[in-house]
Amino acid sequence: MSEKVVQEQTQEQQEQEQTQQQEQQEQQVDMKTYLELVEKISKMEQTLANEAEKAQKIAEKEQELFQKQVQLTLKENGLDKFADIVKVSNENELADVVKKLQNIVNEIRIESGYVPADHVKTDEYSVYEKKKDVAGMIATKISKLFQ
């Protein structure tokens, strides 16, 4: 009987050893998979960081291009002196601001335009009056009666 017990114990030990070996193999496979995944994750993080940088550069270029468009639009409409104070974020706002500025500039031009104060309409009567020619003044008044 003691042989049977010894055999049973050795079988149990062998089974335990086999299960341990299987567990070790599984752990090794899991470790391999883990290391591969860690490597893939690090590559993805690098790629993501590069993409974020590229996206940021593209956004900066778009903003720069839009600012140039704003300056060009203002210059085309004769409003380039307002480039420093015009702050818009899209094309619709730009169009509205340009219209408003054009209206303001046109109003200022009209208000500050040359309006001669001493310029009056000269007619024949005024000419004779300046010359102090009474006969000419009477003739122009009478000629208007017969028209």
PDB file of C-alpha atoms in Angstrom:
ATOM      1  CA  MET A   1       0.000   0.000   0.000  1.00  0.00           C
ATOM      2  CA  SER A   2       2.684   2.334   0.556  1.00  0.00           C
ATOM      3  CA  GLU A   3       3.622   2.022  -3.076  1.00  0.00           C
ATOM      4  CA  LYS A   4       0.189   3.061  -4.085  1.00  0.00           C
ATOM      5  CA  VAL A   5       0.357   6.085  -1.845  1.00  0.00           C
ATOM      6  CA  VAL A   6       3.742   7.005  -3.234  1.00  0.00           C
ATOM      7  CA  GLN A   7       2.477   6.550  -6.772  1.00  0.00           C
ATOM      8  CA  GLU A   8      -0.550   8.685  -6.036  1.00  0.00           C
ATOM      9  CA  GLN A   9       1.642  11.360  -4.521  1.00  0.00           C
ATOM     10  CA  THR A  10       3.968  11.345  -7.502  1.00  0.00           C
ATOM     11  CA  GLN A  11       1.023  11.523  -9.851  1.00  0.00           C
ATOM     12  CA  GLU A  12      -0.343  14.452  -7.906  1.00  0.00           C
ATOM     13  CA  GLN A  13       3.056  16.130  -8.018  1.00  0.00           C
ATOM     14  CA  GLN A  14       3.304  15.523 -11.721  1.00  0.00           C
ATOM     15  CA  GLU A  15      -0.170  16.949 -12.253  1.00  0.00           C
ATOM     16  CA  GLN A  16       0.747  19.973 -10.159  1.00  0.00           C
ATOM     17  CA  GLU A  17       3.954  20.422 -12.115  1.00  0.00           C
ATOM     18  CA  GLN A  18       2.035  20.176 -15.380  1.00  0.00           C
ATOM     19  CA  THR A  19      -0.508  22.753 -14.270  1.00  0.00           C
ATOM     20  CA  GLN A  20       2.324  25.033 -13.104  1.00  0.00           C
ATOM     21  CA  GLN A  21       4.040  24.642 -16.456  1.00  0.00           C
ATOM     22  CA  GLN A  22       0.806  25.444 -18.246  1.00  0.00           C
ATOM     23  CA  GLU A  23       0.312  28.502 -16.067  1.00  0.00           C
ATOM     24  CA  GLN A  24       3.879  29.617 -16.745  1.00  0.00           C
ATOM     25  CA  GLN A  25       3.362  29.180 -20.480  1.00  0.00           C
ATOM     26  CA  GLU A  26       0.136  31.141 -20.291  1.00  0.00           C
ATOM     27  CA  GLN A  27       1.907  33.847 -18.326  1.00  0.00           C
ATOM     28  CA  GLN A  28       4.682  33.913 -20.894  1.00  0.00           C
ATOM     29  CA  VAL A  29       2.146  34.232 -23.696  1.00  0.00           C
ATOM     30  CA  ASP A  30       0.324  36.879 -21.759  1.00  0.00           C
ATOM     31  CA  MET A  31       3.596  38.698 -21.110  1.00  0.00           C
ATOM     32  CA  LYS A  32       4.463  38.572 -24.808  1.00  0.00           C
ATOM     33  CA  THR A  33       1.042  39.895 -25.714  1.00  0.00           C
ATOM     34  CA  TYR A  34       1.368  42.534 -23.032  1.00  0.00           C
ATOM     35  CA  LEU A  35       4.734  43.717 -24.329  1.00  0.00           C
ATOM     36  CA  GLU A  36       3.418  43.804 -27.888  1.00  0.00           C
ATOM     37  CA  LEU A  37       0.432  45.831 -26.773  1.00  0.00           C
ATOM     38  CA  VAL A  38       2.636  48.229 -24.817  1.00  0.00           C
ATOM     39  CA  GLU A  39       4.779  48.741 -27.905  1.00  0.00           C
ATOM     40  CA  LYS A  40       1.713  49.342 -30.073  1.00  0.00           C
ATOM     41  CA  ILE A  41       0.308  51.802 -27.553  1.00  0.00           C
ATOM     42  CA  SER A  42       3.551  53.786 -27.464  1.00  0.00           C
ATOM     43  CA  LYS A  43       3.605  53.938 -31.284  1.00  0.00           C
ATOM     44  CA  MET A  44      -0.019  55.084 -31.316  1.00  0.00           C
ATOM     45  CA  GLU A  45       0.735  57.771 -28.742  1.00  0.00           C
ATOM     46  CA  GLN A  46       3.598  59.045 -30.891  1.00  0.00           C
ATOM     47  CA  THR A  47       1.386  59.026 -33.973  1.00  0.00           C
ATOM     48  CA  LEU A  48      -1.358  60.826 -32.069  1.00  0.00           C
ATOM     49  CA  ALA A  49       1.092  63.451 -30.843  1.00  0.00           C
ATOM     50  CA  ASN A  50       2.342  63.985 -34.414  1.00  0.00           C
ATOM     51  CA  GLU A  51      -1.231  64.292 -35.687  1.00  0.00           C
ATOM     52  CA  ALA A  52      -2.054  66.804 -32.954  1.00  0.00           C
ATOM     53  CA  GLU A  53       0.966  68.902 -33.962  1.00  0.00           C
ATOM     54  CA  LYS A  54      -0.054  68.721 -37.610  1.00  0.00           C
ATOM     55  CA  ALA A  55      -3.622  69.725 -36.752  1.00  0.00           C
ATOM     56  CA  GLN A  56      -2.351  72.664 -34.729  1.00  0.00           C
ATOM     57  CA  LYS A  57      -0.094  73.804 -37.584  1.00  0.00           C
ATOM     58  CA  ILE A  58      -2.992  73.527 -40.039  1.00  0.00           C
ATOM     59  CA  ALA A  59      -5.210  75.580 -37.724  1.00  0.00           C
ATOM     60  CA  GLU A  60      -2.505  78.252 -37.448  1.00  0.00           C
ATOM     61  CA  LYS A  61      -2.103  78.359 -41.236  1.00  0.00           C
ATOM     62  CA  GLU A  62      -5.874  78.660 -41.699  1.00  0.00           C
ATOM     63  CA  GLN A  63      -5.992  81.558 -39.229  1.00  0.00           C
ATOM     64  CA  GLU A  64      -3.082  83.258 -40.983  1.00  0.00           C
ATOM     65  CA  LEU A  65      -4.758  82.793 -44.349  1.00  0.00           C
ATOM     66  CA  PHE A  66      -8.029  84.226 -43.032  1.00  0.00           C
ATOM     67  CA  GLN A  67      -6.216  87.284 -41.668  1.00  0.00           C
ATOM     68  CA  LYS A  68      -4.660  87.832 -45.089  1.00  0.00           C
ATOM     69  CA  GLN A  69      -8.113  87.521 -46.636  1.00  0.00           C
ATOM     70  CA  VAL A  70      -9.421  90.138 -44.195  1.00  0.00           C
ATOM     71  CA  GLN A  71      -6.601  92.515 -45.101  1.00  0.00           C
ATOM     72  CA  LEU A  72      -7.122  91.954 -48.822  1.00  0.00           C
ATOM     73  CA  THR A  73     -10.877  92.493 -48.568  1.00  0.00           C
ATOM     74  CA  LEU A  74     -10.360  95.709 -46.625  1.00  0.00           C
ATOM     75  CA  LYS A  75      -7.779  96.904 -49.149  1.00  0.00           C
ATOM     76  CA  GLU A  76     -10.092  96.131 -52.092  1.00  0.00           C
ATOM     77  CA  ASN A  77     -12.804  98.251 -50.508  1.00  0.00           C
ATOM     78  CA  GLY A  78     -10.466 101.128 -49.637  1.00  0.00           C
ATOM     79  CA  LEU A  79     -10.675 100.377 -45.931  1.00  0.00           C
ATOM     80  CA  ASP A  80      -7.117  99.154 -45.329  1.00  0.00           C
ATOM     81  CA  LYS A  81      -6.581 101.841 -42.678  1.00  0.00           C
ATOM     82  CA  PHE A  82      -9.046  99.969 -40.490  1.00  0.00           C
ATOM     83  CA  ALA A  83      -7.087  96.675 -40.635  1.00  0.00           C
ATOM     84  CA  ASP A  84      -5.728  97.096 -37.091  1.00  0.00           C
ATOM     85  CA  ILE A  85      -9.140  97.524 -35.478  1.00  0.00           C
ATOM     86  CA  VAL A  86     -11.156  94.993 -37.482  1.00  0.00           C
ATOM     87  CA  LYS A  87     -11.354  91.726 -35.549  1.00  0.00           C
ATOM     88  CA  VAL A  88     -13.598  89.128 -37.180  1.00  0.00           C
ATOM     89  CA  SER A  89     -13.746  85.360 -36.944  1.00  0.00           C
ATOM     90  CA  ASN A  90     -15.576  84.350 -40.112  1.00  0.00           C
ATOM     91  CA  GLU A  91     -16.471  85.570 -43.587  1.00  0.00           C
ATOM     92  CA  ASN A  92     -20.032  86.616 -42.710  1.00  0.00           C
ATOM     93  CA  GLU A  93     -18.786  88.925 -39.987  1.00  0.00           C
ATOM     94  CA  LEU A  94     -16.198  90.293 -42.400  1.00  0.00           C
ATOM     95  CA  ALA A  95     -18.862  91.128 -44.988  1.00  0.00           C
ATOM     96  CA  ASP A  96     -21.010  92.867 -42.357  1.00  0.00           C
ATOM     97  CA  VAL A  97     -18.094  94.890 -41.013  1.00  0.00           C
ATOM     98  CA  VAL A  98     -17.030  95.943 -44.525  1.00  0.00           C
ATOM     99  CA  LYS A  99     -20.569  97.133 -45.344  1.00  0.00           C
ATOM    100  CA  LYS A 100     -20.826  99.086 -42.103  1.00  0.00           C
ATOM    101  CA  LEU A 101     -17.409 100.679 -42.550  1.00  0.00           C
ATOM    102  CA  GLN A 102     -18.199 101.627 -46.148  1.00  0.00           C
ATOM    103  CA  ASN A 103     -21.423 103.321 -45.035  1.00  0.00           C
ATOM    104  CA  ILE A 104     -19.589 105.220 -42.314  1.00  0.00           C
ATOM    105  CA  VAL A 105     -16.810 106.305 -44.677  1.00  0.00           C
ATOM    106  CA  ASN A 106     -19.331 107.437 -47.285  1.00  0.00           C
ATOM    107  CA  GLU A 107     -21.238 109.468 -44.680  1.00  0.00           C
ATOM    108  CA  ILE A 108     -18.005 111.103 -43.531  1.00  0.00           C
ATOM    109  CA  ARG A 109     -17.089 111.950 -47.122  1.00  0.00           C
ATOM    110  CA  ILE A 110     -20.469 113.531 -47.718  1.00  0.00           C
ATOM    111  CA  GLU A 111     -20.326 115.506 -44.484  1.00  0.00           C
ATOM    112  CA  SER A 112     -16.791 116.708 -45.019  1.00  0.00           C
ATOM    113  CA  GLY A 113     -17.146 117.302 -48.748  1.00  0.00           C
ATOM    114  CA  TYR A 114     -16.563 120.730 -50.265  1.00  0.00           C
ATOM    115  CA  VAL A 115     -19.613 122.913 -49.920  1.00  0.00           C
ATOM    116  CA  PRO A 116     -18.872 126.452 -51.105  1.00  0.00           C
ATOM    117  CA  ALA A 117     -20.465 128.975 -48.801  1.00  0.00           C
ATOM    118  CA  ASP A 118     -20.076 132.038 -51.003  1.00  0.00           C
ATOM    119  CA  HIS A 119     -20.987 130.364 -54.266  1.00  0.00           C
ATOM    120  CA  VAL A 120     -24.414 131.420 -55.391  1.00  0.00           C
ATOM    121  CA  LYS A 121     -26.111 130.883 -58.671  1.00  0.00           C
ATOM    122  CA  THR A 122     -25.247 133.709 -61.009  1.00  0.00           C
ATOM    123  CA  ASP A 123     -28.012 134.911 -63.227  1.00  0.00           C
ATOM    124  CA  GLU A 124     -28.246 137.879 -65.554  1.00  0.00           C
ATOM    125  CA  TYR A 125     -29.893 140.079 -62.954  1.00  0.00           C
ATOM    126  CA  SER A 126     -27.014 139.475 -60.473  1.00  0.00           C
ATOM    127  CA  VAL A 127     -24.452 140.326 -63.138  1.00  0.00           C
ATOM    128  CA  TYR A 128     -26.183 143.651 -63.920  1.00  0.00           C
ATOM    129  CA  GLU A 129     -26.615 144.315 -60.234  1.00  0.00           C
ATOM    130  CA  LYS A 130     -22.874 143.977 -59.640  1.00  0.00           C
ATOM    131  CA  LYS A 131     -22.202 146.325 -62.520  1.00  0.00           C
ATOM    132  CA  LYS A 132     -24.815 148.724 -61.146  1.00  0.00           C
ATOM    133  CA  ASP A 133     -26.548 148.706 -64.529  1.00  0.00           C
ATOM    134  CA  VAL A 134     -30.160 149.614 -63.761  1.00  0.00           C
ATOM    135  CA  ALA A 135     -31.303 149.389 -67.368  1.00  0.00           C
ATOM    136  CA  GLY A 136     -29.957 145.798 -67.633  1.00  0.00           C
ATOM    137  CA  MET A 137     -31.658 144.822 -64.377  1.00  0.00           C
ATOM    138  CA  ILE A 138     -35.012 146.229 -65.595  1.00  0.00           C
ATOM    139  CA  ALA A 139     -34.570 144.535 -68.990  1.00  0.00           C
ATOM    140  CA  THR A 140     -34.045 141.096 -67.378  1.00  0.00           C
ATOM    141  CA  LYS A 141     -37.103 141.510 -65.168  1.00  0.00           C
ATOM    142  CA  ILE A 142     -39.271 142.592 -68.101  1.00  0.00           C
ATOM    143  CA  SER A 143     -37.919 139.773 -70.317  1.00  0.00           C
ATOM    144  CA  LYS A 144     -39.094 137.254 -67.739  1.00  0.00           C
ATOM    145  CA  LEU A 145     -42.611 138.617 -68.003  1.00  0.00           C
ATOM    146  CA  PHE A 146     -42.791 137.866 -71.721  1.00  0.00           C
ATOM    147  CA  GLN A 147     -41.534 134.299 -71.617  1.00  0.00           C
TER     148      GLN A 147
END
